[in-house]
Short mmCIF file of C-alpha atoms and ligand atoms in Angstrom, two decimals:
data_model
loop_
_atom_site.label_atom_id
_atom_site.label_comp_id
_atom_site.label_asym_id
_atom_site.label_seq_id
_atom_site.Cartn_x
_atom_site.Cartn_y
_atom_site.Cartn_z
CA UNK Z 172 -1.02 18.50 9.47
CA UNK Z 173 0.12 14.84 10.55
CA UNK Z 174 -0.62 13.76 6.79
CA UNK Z 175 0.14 15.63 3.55
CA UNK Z 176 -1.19 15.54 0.36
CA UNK Z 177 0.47 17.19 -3.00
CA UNK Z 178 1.25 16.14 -6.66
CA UNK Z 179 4.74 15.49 -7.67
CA UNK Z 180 4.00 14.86 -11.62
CA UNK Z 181 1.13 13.32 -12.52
CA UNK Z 182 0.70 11.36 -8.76
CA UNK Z 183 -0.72 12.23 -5.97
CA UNK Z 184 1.96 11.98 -2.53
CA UNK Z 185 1.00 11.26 0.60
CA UNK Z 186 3.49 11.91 3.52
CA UNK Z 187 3.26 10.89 6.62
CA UNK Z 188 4.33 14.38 8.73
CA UNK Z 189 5.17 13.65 12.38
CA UNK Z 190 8.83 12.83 12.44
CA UNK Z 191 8.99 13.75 15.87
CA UNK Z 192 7.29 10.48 16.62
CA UNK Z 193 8.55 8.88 13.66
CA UNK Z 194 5.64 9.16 11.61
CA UNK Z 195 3.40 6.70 14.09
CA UNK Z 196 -0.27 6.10 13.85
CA UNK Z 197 -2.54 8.38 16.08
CA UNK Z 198 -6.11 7.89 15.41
CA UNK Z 199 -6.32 11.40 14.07
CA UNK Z 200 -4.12 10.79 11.90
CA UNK Z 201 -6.06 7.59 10.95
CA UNK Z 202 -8.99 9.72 10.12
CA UNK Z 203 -6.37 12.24 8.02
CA UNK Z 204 -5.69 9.66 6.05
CA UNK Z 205 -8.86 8.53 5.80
CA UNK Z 206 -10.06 12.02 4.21
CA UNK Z 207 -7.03 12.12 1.94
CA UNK Z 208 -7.17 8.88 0.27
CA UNK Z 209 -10.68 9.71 -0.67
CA UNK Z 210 -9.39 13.04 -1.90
CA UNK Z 211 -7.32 11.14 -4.18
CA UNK Z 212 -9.57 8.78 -5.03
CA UNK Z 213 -11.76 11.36 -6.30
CA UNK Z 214 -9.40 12.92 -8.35
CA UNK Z 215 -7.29 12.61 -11.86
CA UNK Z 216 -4.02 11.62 -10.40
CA UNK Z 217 -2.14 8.46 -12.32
CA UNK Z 218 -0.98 6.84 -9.34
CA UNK Z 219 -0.44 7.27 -5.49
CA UNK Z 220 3.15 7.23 -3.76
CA UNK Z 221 2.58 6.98 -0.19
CA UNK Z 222 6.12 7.87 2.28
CA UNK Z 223 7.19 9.00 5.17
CA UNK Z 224 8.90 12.48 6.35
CA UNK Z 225 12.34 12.77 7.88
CA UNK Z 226 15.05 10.26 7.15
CA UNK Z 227 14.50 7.88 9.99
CA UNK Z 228 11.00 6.19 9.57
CA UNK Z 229 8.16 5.46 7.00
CA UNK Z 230 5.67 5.03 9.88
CA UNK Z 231 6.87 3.00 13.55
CA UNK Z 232 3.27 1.48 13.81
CA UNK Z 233 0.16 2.70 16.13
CA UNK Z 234 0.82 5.40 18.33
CA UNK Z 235 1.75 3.40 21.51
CA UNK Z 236 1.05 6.04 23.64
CA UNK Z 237 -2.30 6.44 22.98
CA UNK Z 238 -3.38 2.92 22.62
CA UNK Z 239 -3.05 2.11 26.56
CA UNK Z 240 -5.79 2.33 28.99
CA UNK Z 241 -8.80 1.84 26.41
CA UNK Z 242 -11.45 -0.63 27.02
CA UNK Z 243 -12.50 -3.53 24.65
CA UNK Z 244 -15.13 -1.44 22.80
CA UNK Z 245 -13.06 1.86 21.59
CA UNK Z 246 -10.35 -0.64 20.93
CA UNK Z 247 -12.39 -2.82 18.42
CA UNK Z 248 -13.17 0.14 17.05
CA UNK Z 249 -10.10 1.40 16.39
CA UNK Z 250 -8.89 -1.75 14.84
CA UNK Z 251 -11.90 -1.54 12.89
CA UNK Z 252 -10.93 1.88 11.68
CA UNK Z 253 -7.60 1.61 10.97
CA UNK Z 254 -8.39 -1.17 8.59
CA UNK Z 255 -11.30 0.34 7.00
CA UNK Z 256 -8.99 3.20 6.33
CA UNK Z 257 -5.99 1.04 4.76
CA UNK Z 258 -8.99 -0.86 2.69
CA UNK Z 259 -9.67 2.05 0.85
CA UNK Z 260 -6.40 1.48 -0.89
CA UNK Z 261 -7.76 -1.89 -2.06
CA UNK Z 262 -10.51 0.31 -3.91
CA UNK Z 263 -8.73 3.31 -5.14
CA UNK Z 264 -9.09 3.89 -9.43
CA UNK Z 265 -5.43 4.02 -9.00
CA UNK Z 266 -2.67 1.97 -8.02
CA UNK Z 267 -0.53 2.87 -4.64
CA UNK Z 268 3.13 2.73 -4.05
CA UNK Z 269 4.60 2.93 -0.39
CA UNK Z 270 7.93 3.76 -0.38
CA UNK Z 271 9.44 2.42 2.83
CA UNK Z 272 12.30 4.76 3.60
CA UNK Z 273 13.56 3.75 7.03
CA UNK Z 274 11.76 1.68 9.64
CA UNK Z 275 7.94 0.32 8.81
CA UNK Z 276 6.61 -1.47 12.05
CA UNK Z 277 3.53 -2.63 12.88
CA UNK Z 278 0.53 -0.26 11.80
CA UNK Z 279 3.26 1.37 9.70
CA UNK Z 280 4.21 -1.95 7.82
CA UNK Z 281 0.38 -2.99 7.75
CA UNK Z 282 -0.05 0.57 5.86
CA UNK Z 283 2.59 -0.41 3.25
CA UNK Z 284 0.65 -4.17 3.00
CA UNK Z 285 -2.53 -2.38 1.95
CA UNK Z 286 -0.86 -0.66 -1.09
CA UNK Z 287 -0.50 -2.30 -4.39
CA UNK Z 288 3.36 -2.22 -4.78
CA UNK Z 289 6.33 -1.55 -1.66
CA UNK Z 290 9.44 -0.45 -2.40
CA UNK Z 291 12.21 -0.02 0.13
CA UNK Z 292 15.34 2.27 0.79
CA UNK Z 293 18.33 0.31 1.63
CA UNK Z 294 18.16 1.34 5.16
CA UNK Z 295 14.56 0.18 5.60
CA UNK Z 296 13.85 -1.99 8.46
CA UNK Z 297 10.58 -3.75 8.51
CA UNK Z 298 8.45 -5.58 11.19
CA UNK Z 299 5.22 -6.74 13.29
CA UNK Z 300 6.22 -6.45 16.79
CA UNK Z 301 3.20 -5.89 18.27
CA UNK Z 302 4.04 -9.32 20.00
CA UNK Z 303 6.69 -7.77 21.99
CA UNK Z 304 4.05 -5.63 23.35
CA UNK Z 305 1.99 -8.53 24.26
CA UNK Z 306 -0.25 -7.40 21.09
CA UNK Z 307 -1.09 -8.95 17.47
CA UNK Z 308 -1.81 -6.98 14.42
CA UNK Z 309 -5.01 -5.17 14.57
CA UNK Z 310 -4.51 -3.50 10.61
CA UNK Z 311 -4.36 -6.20 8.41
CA UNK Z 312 -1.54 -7.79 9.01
CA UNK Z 313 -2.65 -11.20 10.17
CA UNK Z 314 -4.26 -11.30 6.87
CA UNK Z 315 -2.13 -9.44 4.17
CA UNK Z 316 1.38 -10.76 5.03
CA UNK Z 317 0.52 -14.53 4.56
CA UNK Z 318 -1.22 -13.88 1.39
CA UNK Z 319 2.37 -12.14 0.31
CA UNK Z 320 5.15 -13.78 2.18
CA UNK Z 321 3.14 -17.39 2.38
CA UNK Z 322 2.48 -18.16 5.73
CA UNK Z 323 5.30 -19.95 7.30
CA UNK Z 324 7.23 -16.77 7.08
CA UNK Z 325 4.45 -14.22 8.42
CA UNK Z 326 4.32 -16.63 10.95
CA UNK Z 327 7.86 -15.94 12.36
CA UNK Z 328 7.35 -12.48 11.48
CA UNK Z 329 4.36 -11.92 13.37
CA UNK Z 330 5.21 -14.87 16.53
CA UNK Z 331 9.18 -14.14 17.20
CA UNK Z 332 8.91 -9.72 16.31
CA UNK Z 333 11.47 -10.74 13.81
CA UNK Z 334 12.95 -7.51 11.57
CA UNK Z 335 13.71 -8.02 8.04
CA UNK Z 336 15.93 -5.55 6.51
CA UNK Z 337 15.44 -4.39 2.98
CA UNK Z 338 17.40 -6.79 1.64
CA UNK Z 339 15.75 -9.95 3.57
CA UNK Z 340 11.72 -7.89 2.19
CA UNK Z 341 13.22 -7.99 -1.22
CA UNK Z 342 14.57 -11.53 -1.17
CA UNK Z 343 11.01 -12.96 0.22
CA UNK Z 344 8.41 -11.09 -1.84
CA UNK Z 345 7.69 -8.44 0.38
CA UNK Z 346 9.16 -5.58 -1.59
CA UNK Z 347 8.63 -4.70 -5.47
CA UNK Z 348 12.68 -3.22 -5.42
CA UNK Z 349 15.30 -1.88 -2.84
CA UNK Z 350 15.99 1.68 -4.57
CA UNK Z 351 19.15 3.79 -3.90
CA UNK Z 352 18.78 7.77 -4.38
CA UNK Z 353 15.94 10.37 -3.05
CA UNK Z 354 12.64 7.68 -1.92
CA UNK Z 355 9.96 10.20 -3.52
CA UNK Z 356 11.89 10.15 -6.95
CA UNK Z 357 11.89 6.47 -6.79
CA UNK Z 358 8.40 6.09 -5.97
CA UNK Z 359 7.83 8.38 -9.02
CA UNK Z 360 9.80 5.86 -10.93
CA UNK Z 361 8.31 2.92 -10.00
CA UNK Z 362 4.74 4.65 -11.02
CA UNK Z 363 5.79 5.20 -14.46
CA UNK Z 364 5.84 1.84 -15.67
CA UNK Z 365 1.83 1.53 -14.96
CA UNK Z 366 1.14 5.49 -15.44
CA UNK Z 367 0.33 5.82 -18.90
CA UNK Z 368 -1.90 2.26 -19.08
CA UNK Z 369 -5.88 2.89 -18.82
CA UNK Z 370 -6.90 3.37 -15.10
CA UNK Z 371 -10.16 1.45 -15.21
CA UNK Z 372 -8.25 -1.61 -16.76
CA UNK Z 373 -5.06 -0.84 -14.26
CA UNK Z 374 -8.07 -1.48 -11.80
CA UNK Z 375 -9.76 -4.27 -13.22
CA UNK Z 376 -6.20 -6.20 -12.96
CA UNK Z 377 -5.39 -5.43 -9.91
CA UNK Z 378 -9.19 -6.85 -8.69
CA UNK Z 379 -8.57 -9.49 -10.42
CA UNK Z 380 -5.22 -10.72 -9.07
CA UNK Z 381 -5.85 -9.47 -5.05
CA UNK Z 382 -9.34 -11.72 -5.59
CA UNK Z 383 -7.53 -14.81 -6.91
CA UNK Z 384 -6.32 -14.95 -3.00
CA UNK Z 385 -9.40 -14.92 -1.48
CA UNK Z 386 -11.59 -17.73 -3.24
CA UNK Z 387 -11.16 -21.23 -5.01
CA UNK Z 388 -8.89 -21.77 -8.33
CA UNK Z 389 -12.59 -22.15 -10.02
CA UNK Z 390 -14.17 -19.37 -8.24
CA UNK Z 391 -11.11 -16.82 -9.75
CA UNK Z 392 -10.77 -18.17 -13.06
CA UNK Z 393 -15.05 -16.97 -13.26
CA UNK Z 394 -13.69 -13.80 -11.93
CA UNK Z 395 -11.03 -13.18 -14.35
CA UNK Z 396 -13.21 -14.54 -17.24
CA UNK Z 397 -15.61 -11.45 -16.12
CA UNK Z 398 -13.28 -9.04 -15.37
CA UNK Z 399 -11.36 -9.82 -18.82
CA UNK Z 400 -14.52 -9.88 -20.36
CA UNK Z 401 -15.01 -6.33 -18.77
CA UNK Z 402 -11.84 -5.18 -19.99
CA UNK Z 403 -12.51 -5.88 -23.81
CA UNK Z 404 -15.27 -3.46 -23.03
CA UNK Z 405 -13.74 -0.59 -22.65
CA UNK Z 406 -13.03 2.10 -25.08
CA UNK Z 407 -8.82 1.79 -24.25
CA UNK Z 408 -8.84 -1.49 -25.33
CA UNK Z 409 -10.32 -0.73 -28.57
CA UNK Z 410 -7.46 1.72 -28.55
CA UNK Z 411 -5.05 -0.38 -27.29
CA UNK Z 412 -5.54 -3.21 -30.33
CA UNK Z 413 -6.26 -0.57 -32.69
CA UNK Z 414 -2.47 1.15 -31.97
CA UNK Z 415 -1.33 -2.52 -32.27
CA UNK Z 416 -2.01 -2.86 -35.69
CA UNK Z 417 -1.89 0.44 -36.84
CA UNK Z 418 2.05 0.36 -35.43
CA UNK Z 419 1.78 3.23 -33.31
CA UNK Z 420 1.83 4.25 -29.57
CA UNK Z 421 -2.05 3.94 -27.95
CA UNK Z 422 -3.10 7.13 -26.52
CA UNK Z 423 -5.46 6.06 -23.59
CA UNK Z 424 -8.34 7.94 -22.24
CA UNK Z 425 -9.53 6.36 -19.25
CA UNK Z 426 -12.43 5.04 -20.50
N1 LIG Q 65 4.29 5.25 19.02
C1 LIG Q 65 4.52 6.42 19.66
N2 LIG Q 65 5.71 7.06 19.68
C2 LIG Q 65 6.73 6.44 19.03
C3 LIG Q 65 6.58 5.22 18.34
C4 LIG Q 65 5.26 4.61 18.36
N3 LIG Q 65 4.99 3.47 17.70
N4 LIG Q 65 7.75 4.86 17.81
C5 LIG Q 65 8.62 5.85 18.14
N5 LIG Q 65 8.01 6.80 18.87
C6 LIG Q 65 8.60 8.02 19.42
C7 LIG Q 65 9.51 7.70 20.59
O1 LIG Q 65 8.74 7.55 21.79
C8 LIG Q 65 10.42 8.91 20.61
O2 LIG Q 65 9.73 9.99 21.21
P1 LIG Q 65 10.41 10.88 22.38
O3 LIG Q 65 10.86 9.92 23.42
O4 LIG Q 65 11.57 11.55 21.65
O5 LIG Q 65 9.33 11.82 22.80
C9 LIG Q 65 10.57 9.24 19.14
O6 LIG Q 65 9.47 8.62 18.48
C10 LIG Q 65 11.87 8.68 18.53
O7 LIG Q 65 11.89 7.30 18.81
P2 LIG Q 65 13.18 6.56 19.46
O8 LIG Q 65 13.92 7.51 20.36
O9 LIG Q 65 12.69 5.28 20.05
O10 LIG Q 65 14.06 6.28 18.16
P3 LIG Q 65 15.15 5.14 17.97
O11 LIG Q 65 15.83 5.46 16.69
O12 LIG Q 65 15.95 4.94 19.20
O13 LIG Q 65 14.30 3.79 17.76
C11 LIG Q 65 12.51 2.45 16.81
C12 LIG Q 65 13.50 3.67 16.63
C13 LIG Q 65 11.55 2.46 15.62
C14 LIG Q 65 13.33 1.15 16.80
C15 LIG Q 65 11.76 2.63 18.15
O14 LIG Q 65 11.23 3.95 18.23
C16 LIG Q 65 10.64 1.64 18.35
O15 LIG Q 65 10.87 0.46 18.67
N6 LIG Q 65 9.38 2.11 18.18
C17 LIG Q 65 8.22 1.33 18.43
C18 LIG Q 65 7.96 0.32 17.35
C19 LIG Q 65 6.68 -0.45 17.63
O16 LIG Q 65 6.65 -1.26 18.56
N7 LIG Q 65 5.60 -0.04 16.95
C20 LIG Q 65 4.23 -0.38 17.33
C21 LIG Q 65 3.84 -1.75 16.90
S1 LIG Q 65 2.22 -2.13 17.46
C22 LIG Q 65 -5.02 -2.24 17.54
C23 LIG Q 65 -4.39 -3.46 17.61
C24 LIG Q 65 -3.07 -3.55 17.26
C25 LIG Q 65 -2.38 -2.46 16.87
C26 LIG Q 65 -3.03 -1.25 16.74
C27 LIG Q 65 -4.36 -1.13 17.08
N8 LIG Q 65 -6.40 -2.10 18.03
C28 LIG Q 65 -7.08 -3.26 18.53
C29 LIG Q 65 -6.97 -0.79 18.06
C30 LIG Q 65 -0.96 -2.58 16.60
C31 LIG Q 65 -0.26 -1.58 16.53
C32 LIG Q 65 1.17 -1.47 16.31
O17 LIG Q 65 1.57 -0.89 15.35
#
């Protein structure tokens, strides 16, 4: 299978498995991915740590080879699947880290943009150069790496094919961390310091930060006086301000 999915811990892993061709996109493995974030949407995991097998690559973008000779229609719809597929990690319960360990190009980096948190290996190169092909990004990344980077730099990213290394991603916002040591047990890492918080209210934060970039200063400040409002709702944060004052740890339930 092009895409695997175990539990290391308490997170699901999700690796992308076709080193021979350095991990890149095929449609079927599109649609993999596809089924397996909504495996792990559906279940109890804590967190999801998304990488890439072999040494070499985290993903090198769409599968080249197949995306020549198609006419306007399947194209549109493969654009149209590929990001319907990375919007699911918008909507997971839980939060996703992609650890980029080695190259992340075009589909491959716009798979990393979709996820909640990026960290990189110190080897990691990263890139969109879909404009060397005489392409643009068709999976989000016209529309993710602005909102992260701020747009004069996605510009040059995106117009001149430019590749960041990990240290360049780190410096500009595009990484979390640059991590030294095995990439799965640094995803794992990164997870714990959001695993034990309350997954509904991990959720309602994350909503209510990725909105903020979509709509007015007044329009998101309504949103997070909802979603906060929602928040106080829930059973954890009765916990949560209960362990406060009673001086001990909170033990959250999810609820
Ligand atoms: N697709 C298919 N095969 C790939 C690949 C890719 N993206 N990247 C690498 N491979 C394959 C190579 O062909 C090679 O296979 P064999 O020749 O051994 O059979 C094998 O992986 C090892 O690659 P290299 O021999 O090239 O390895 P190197 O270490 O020398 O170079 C590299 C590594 C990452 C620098 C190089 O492989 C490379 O430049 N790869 C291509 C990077 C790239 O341009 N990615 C695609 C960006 S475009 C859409 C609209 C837009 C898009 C998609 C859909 N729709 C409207 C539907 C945009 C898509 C993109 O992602």
């Amino acid at each position: 299978m092009a895409i695997e999915l175990t539990r290391v811990d308490e997170f699901a892993l999700i690796t992308l498995n076709r080193p021979e061709a350095l991990n890149a996109l095929s449609f079927s493995l599109i649609r993999d991915l596809g089924r397996a974030l909504d495996e792990v949407a559906a279940g109890e995991a804590r967190g999801l740590i998304i990488t890439g097998a072999g040494v070499k690559a985290f993903c090198a973008g769409a599968d080249i080879k197949e995306l020549t000779g198609r006419s306007m229609m399947p194209q549109r719809a493969g654009a149209e699947l590929g990001q319907a597929t990375f919007a699911k990690l918008d909507r997971l319960p839980v939060p996703s880290v992609a650890v980029i360990n080695g190259y992340a190009f075009g589909g491959g980096l716009e798979l990393a943009l979709a996820c909640t948190f990026r960290i990189a290996t110190r080897n990691a190169k990263m890139g969109l150069p879909e404009i060397k092909l005489g392409l643009i990004p068709g999976y989000g990344g016209t529309q993710r790496l602005p909102r992260l980077v701020g747009e004069a730099r996605a510009l040059e990213m995106i117009m001149t094919g430019r590749t960041v290394d990990a240290e360049e991603a780190h410096r500009i916002g595009l990484v979390n961390r640059m991590v030294d040591g095995d990439p799965v047990a640094q995803g794992v890492a990164f997870a714990r310091g959001f695993a034990e918080y309350s997954r509904p209210v991990l959720a309602l934060a994350r909503d209510a930060a990725t909105r903020a970039l979509d709509v007015p200063l007044t329009e998101g400040l309504k949103v997070e006086a909802d979603l906060s409002t929602l928040a106080f709702q829930t059973k954890d944060a009765a916990e949560g301000m209960a362990a406060f004052i009673d001086k001990r740890k909170p033990k959250f339930r999810d609820e």
